[in-house]
Coordinates of C-alpha atoms in Angstrom, one line a residue:
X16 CA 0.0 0.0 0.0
X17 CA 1.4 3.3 -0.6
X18 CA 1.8 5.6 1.9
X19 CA -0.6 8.2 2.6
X20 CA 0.3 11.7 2.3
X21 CA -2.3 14.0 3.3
X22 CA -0.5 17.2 3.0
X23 CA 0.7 17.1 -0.7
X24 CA -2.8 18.5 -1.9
X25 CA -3.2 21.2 0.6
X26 CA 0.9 21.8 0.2
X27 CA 0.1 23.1 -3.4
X28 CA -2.8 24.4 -2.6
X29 CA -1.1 26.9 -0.1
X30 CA 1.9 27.2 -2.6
X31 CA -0.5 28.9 -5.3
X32 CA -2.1 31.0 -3.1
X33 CA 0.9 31.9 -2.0
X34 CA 2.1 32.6 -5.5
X35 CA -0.6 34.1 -6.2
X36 CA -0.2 37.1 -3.1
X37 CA 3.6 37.2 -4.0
X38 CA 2.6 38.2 -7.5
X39 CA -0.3 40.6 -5.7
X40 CA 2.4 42.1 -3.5
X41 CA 4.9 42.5 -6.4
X42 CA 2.6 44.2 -8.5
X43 CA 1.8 46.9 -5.7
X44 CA 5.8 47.4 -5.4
X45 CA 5.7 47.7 -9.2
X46 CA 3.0 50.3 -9.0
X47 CA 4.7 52.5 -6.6
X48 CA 8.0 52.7 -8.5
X49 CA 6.0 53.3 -11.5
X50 CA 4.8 56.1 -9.3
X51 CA 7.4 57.7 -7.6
X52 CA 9.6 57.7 -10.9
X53 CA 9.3 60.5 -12.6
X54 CA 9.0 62.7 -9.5
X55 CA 12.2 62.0 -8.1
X56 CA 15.4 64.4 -8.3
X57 CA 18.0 63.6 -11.0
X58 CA 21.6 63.7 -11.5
X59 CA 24.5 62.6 -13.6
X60 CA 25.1 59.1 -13.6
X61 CA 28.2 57.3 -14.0
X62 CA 27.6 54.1 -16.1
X63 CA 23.7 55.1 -16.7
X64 CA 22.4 58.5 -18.1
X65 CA 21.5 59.2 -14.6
X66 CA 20.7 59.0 -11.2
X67 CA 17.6 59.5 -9.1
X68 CA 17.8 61.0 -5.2
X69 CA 15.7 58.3 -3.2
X70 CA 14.7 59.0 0.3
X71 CA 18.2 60.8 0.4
X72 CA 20.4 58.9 -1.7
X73 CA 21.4 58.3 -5.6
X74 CA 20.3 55.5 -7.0
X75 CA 20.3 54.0 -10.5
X76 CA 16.4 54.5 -11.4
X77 CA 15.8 50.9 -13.8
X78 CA 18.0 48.3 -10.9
X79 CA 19.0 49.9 -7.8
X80 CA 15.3 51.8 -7.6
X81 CA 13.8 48.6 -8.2
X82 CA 15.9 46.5 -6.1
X83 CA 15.4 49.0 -3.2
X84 CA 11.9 49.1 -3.5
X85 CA 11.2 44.9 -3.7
X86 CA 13.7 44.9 -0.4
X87 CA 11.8 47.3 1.0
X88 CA 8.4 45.7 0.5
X89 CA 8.9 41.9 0.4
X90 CA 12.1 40.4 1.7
X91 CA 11.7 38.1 4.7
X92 CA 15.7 37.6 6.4
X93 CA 16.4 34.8 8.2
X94 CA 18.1 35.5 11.9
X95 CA 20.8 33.3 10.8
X96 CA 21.8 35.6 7.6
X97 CA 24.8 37.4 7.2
X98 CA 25.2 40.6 5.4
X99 CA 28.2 42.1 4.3
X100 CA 27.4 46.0 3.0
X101 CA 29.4 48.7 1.8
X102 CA 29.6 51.4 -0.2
X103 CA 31.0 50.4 -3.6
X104 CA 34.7 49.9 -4.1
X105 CA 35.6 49.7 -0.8
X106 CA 37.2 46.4 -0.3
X107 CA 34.0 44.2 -0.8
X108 CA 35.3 41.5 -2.8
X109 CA 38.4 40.8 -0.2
X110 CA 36.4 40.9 2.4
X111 CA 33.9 38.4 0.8
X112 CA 36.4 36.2 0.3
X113 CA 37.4 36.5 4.1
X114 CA 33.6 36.1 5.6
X115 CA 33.0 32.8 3.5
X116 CA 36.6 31.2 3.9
X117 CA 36.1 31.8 7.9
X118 CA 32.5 30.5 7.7
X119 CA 33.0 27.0 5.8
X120 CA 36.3 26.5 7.2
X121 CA 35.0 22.8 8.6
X122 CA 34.1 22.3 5.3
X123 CA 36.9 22.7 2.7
X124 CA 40.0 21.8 2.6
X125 CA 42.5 24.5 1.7
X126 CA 44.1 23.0 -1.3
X127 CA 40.2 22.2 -2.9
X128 CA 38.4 25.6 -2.0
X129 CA 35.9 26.7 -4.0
X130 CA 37.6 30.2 -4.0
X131 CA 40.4 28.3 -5.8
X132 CA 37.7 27.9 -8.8
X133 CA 34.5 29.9 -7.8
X134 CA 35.0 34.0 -7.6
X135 CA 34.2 36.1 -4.8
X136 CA 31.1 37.3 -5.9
X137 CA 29.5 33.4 -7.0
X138 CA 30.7 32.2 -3.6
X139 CA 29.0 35.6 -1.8
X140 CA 26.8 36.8 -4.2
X141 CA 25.0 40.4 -4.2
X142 CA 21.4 40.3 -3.4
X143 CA 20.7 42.5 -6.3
X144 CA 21.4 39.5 -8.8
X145 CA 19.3 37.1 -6.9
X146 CA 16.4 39.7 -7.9
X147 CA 17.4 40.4 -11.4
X148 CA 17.9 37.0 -12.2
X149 CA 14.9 35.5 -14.5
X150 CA 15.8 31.8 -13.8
X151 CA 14.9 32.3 -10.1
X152 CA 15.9 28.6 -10.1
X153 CA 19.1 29.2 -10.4
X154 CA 18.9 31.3 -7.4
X155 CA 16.4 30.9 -5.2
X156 CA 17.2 32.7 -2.0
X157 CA 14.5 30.2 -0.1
X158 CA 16.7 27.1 -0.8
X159 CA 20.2 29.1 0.1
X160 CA 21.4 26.7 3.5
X161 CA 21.5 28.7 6.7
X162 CA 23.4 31.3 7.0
X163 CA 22.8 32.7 3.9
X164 CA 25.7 34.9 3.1
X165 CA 24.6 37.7 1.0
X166 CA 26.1 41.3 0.0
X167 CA 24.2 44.3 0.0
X168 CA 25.4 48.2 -1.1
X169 CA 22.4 49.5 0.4
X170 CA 22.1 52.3 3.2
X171 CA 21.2 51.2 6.6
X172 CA 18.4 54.0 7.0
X173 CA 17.2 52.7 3.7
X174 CA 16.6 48.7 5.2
X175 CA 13.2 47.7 6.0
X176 CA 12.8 46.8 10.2
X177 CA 12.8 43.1 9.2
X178 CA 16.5 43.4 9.0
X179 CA 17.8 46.3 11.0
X180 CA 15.2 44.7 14.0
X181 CA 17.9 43.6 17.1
X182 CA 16.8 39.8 16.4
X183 CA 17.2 39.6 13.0
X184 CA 20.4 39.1 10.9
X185 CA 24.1 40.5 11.0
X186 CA 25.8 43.1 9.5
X187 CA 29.9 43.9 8.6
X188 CA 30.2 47.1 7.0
X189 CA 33.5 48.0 5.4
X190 CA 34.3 51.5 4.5
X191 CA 37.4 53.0 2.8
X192 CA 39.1 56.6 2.5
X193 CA 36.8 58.3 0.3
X194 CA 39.9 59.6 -1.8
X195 CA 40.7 55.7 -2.6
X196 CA 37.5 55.6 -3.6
X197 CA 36.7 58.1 -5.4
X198 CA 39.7 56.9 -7.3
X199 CA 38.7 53.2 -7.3
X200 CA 35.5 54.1 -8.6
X201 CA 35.7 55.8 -11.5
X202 CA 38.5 53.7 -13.0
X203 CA 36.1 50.8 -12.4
X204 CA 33.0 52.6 -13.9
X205 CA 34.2 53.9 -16.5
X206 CA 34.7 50.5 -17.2
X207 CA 31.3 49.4 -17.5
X208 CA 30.0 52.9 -19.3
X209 CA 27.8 52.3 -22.4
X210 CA 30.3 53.1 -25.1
X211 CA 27.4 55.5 -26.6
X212 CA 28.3 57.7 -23.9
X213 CA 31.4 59.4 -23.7
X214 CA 33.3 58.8 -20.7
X215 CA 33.9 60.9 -17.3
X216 CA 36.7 62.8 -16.6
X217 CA 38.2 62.9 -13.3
X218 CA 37.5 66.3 -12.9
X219 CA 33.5 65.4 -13.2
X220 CA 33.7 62.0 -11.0
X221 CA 35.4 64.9 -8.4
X222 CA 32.6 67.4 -8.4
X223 CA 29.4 64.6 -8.7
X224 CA 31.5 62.6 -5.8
X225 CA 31.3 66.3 -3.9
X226 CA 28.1 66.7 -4.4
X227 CA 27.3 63.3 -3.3
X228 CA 25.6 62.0 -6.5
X229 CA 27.5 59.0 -7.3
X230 CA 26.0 55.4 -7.0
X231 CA 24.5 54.9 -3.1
X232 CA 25.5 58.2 -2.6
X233 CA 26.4 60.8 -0.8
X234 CA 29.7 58.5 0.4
X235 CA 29.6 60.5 4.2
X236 CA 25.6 59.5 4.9
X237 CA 26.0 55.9 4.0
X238 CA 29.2 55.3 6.1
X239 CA 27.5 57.2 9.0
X240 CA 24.5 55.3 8.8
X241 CA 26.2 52.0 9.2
X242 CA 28.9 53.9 11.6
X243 CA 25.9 55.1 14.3
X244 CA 24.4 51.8 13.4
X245 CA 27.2 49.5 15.1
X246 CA 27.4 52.2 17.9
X247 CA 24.1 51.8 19.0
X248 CA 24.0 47.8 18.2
X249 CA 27.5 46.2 18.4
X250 CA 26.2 42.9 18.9
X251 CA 24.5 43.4 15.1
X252 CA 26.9 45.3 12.9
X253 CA 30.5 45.1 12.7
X254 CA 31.9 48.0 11.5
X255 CA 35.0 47.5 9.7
X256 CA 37.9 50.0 8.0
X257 CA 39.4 48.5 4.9
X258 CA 42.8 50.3 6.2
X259 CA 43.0 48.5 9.1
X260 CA 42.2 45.1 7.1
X261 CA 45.3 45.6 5.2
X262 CA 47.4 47.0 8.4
X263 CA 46.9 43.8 10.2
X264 CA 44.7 41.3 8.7
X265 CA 44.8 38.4 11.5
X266 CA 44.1 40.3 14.0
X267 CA 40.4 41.4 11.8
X268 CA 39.7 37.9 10.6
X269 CA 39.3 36.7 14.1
X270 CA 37.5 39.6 14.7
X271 CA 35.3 38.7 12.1
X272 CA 35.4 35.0 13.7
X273 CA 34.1 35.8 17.0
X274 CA 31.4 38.4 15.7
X275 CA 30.4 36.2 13.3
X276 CA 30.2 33.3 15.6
X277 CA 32.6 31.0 14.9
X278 CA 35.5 31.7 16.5
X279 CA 38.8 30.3 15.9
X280 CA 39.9 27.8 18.9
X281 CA 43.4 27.8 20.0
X282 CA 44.1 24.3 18.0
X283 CA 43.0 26.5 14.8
X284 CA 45.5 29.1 15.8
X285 CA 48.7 27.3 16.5
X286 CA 47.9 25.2 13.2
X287 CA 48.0 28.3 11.0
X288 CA 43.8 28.1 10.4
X289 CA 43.4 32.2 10.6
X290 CA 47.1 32.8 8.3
X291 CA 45.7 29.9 5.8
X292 CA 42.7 31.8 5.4
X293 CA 44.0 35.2 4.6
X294 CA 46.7 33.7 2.6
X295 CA 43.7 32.4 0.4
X296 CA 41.9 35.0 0.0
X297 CA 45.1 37.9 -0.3
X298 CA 45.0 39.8 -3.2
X299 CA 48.4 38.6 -4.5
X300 CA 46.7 34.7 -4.3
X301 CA 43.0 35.4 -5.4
X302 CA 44.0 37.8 -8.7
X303 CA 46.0 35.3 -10.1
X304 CA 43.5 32.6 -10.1
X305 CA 42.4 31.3 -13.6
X306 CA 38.6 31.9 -12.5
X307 CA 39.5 36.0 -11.5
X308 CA 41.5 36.5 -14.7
X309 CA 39.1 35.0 -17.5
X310 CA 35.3 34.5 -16.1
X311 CA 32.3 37.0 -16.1
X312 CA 29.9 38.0 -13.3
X313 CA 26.6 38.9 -14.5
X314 CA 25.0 41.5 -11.9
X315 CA 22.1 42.0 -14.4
X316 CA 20.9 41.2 -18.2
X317 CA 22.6 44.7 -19.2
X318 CA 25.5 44.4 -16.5
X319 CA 28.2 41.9 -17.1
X320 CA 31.5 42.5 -15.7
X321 CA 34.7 40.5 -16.4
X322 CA 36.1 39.2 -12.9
X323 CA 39.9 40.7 -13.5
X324 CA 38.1 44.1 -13.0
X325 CA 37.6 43.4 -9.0
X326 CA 40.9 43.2 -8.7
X327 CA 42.9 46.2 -9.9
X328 CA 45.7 47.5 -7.0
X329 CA 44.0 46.4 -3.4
X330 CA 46.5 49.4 -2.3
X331 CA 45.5 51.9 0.2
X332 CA 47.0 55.7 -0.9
X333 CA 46.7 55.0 -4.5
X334 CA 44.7 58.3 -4.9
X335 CA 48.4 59.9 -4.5
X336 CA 48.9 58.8 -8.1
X337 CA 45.9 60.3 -9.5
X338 CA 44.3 63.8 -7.4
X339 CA 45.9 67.2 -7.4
X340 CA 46.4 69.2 -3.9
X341 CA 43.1 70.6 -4.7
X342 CA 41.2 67.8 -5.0
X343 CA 42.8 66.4 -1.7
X344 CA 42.6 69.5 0.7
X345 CA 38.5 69.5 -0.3
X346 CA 37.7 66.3 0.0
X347 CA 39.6 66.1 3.2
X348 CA 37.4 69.2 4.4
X349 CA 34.1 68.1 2.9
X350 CA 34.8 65.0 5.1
X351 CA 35.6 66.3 8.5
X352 CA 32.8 68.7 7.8
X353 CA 30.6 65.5 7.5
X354 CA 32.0 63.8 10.4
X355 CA 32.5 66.0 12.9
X356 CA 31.4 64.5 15.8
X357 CA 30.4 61.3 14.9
X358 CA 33.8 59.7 16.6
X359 CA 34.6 58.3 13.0
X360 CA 37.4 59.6 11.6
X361 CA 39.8 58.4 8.4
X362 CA 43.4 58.5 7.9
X363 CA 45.0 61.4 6.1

């Protein structure tokens, strides 16, 4: 006799109608960006005609916008899930690297790691593909394993309560002297501008980067929101300096260890667990790997990037080779200006 399953019926029963109020809820998102569109503030984008001001910050108006909006209304975190945000081009492929090495370190063996085949951003992938992806089989964020590591470059004001809420998930923000990237940025944008548009100048990444209009922009508010953030919750965000990460790098991963919870043990330590890891995942190591030099990420249908281009210098000061006296003395003053009194401060 074969055995009775009572609940397969009323299973897909509950699985259309929940389809079905997905699709209801979507639609209503949908609506309001539809909208709030064309009433929003624009400015000159970097890789996209332009930006729109959101609630505050720039945003690109067909995928970030969108994105924003479906995180916003619809989705559910897990307690478990761990987020690493930043502000682009501040160290968040490294630091991927790190978080998922330090995670699965029970799991693989150092001379088969999927990092040694599998880049950065496949092993840690941005939430923003997971909703521009069409085949959501292929990434379906409901069948991710616990804790689902996922990277996000949206502000913390911006998050819906489900996640900034002191029982749900975990946070570690990095951030980066805003001169590095500055720098960082527009060499890696310019990159990915439509070749129908002619590309940006220094000068012009300078003044929008000023101004704050530049992609999760303006630089000073999203580091400060993370930056109060972990003040007022410690236990919830980590707030991490990409400076310091290259300064002394063991002494962050088992930071990141022990906030993360798994911390190394002493056994892990005197065999070399916490140098094998950032060995791994060091610049010199991970850059050289046939996967970083030849494979593509696709972020969206329009956005495909080649891998090589995460990994230009890793340097911190680099914006010595490139910004006048000028350009250093204002962005210095636009950015004690911003964080006066907050307790943050960066190196000059």
């Amino acid at each position: 006799m074969a055995a009775f399953q009572p609940s397969l019926e009323c299973d897909n029963i509950s699985n259309i109608h929940s389809e079905q109020t997905d699709s209801d809820l979507i639609q209503k998102t949908d609506e309001r960006y539809r909208e709030t569109l064309p009433n929003l503030p624009k400015g000159k984008g970097w890789i996209t005609e332009h930006l729109v001001q959101y609630q505050g910050f720039w945003l690109t108006p067909n995928a970030a916008l969108k994105i924003l909006m479906w995180v916003q209304d619809h989705f559910k975190p897990r307690p478990t899930d761990i987020f690493l945000a930043s502000f682009p081009k501040s160290g968040t492929t490294w630091l991927k690297a790190l978080i998922f090495a330090t995670v699965n370190r029970t799991r693989y063996g150092f001379a088969d790691h999927p990092l040694l085949t599998t880049g950065p951003h496949d092993c840690f992938p941005f939430l923003d593909a997971h909703l521009q992806e069409k085949d959501r089989s292929r990434f379906d964020l409901d069948r991710f394993p616990s804790p689902r590591l996922l990277s996000i470059h949206i502000p913390y004001i911006l998050l819906p309560n489900s996640m900034t809420d002191h029982q749900s998930c975990r946070f570690v923000y990095i951030c980066r002297d805003p001169k590095d990237v500055l720098v960082s940025k527009w060499l890696f944008l310019n990159k990915l501008r439509p070749k129908d548009l002619p590309p940006i100048s220094l000068e012009e990444a300078f003044e929008l980067f000023c101004q704050g209009i530049s992609h999760y922009g303006p630089f000073w508010d999203h580091v400060l929101g993370y930056w109060e953030g972990s003040l007022e919750t410690p236990e919830k965000i980590l707030f991490l300096k990409y400076e310091d990460l290259k300064k002394e790098p063991l002494v962050v991963v088992k930071r990141l260890g022990d906030f993360l919870g798994y911390p190394f043990s002493l056994e892990e330590e005197s065999k070399g667990v916490v140098e094998e890891i950032v060995k791994l995942c060091s610049f010199e190591n991970l850059s050289t790997l046939e996967v970083n030099k030849v494979s593509e990420q696709k972020f969206s249908k329009d956005t495909i990037i080649d891998n090589r281009h995460f990994f230009r210098k890793g340097k911190v000061g680099d914006w010595k080779t490139y910004l006048t006296t000028e350009m250093v003395e204002r962005l210095d003053e636009i950015t004690y200006e911003k964080l006066l009194g907050s307790g943050l401060v960066f190196g000059s």
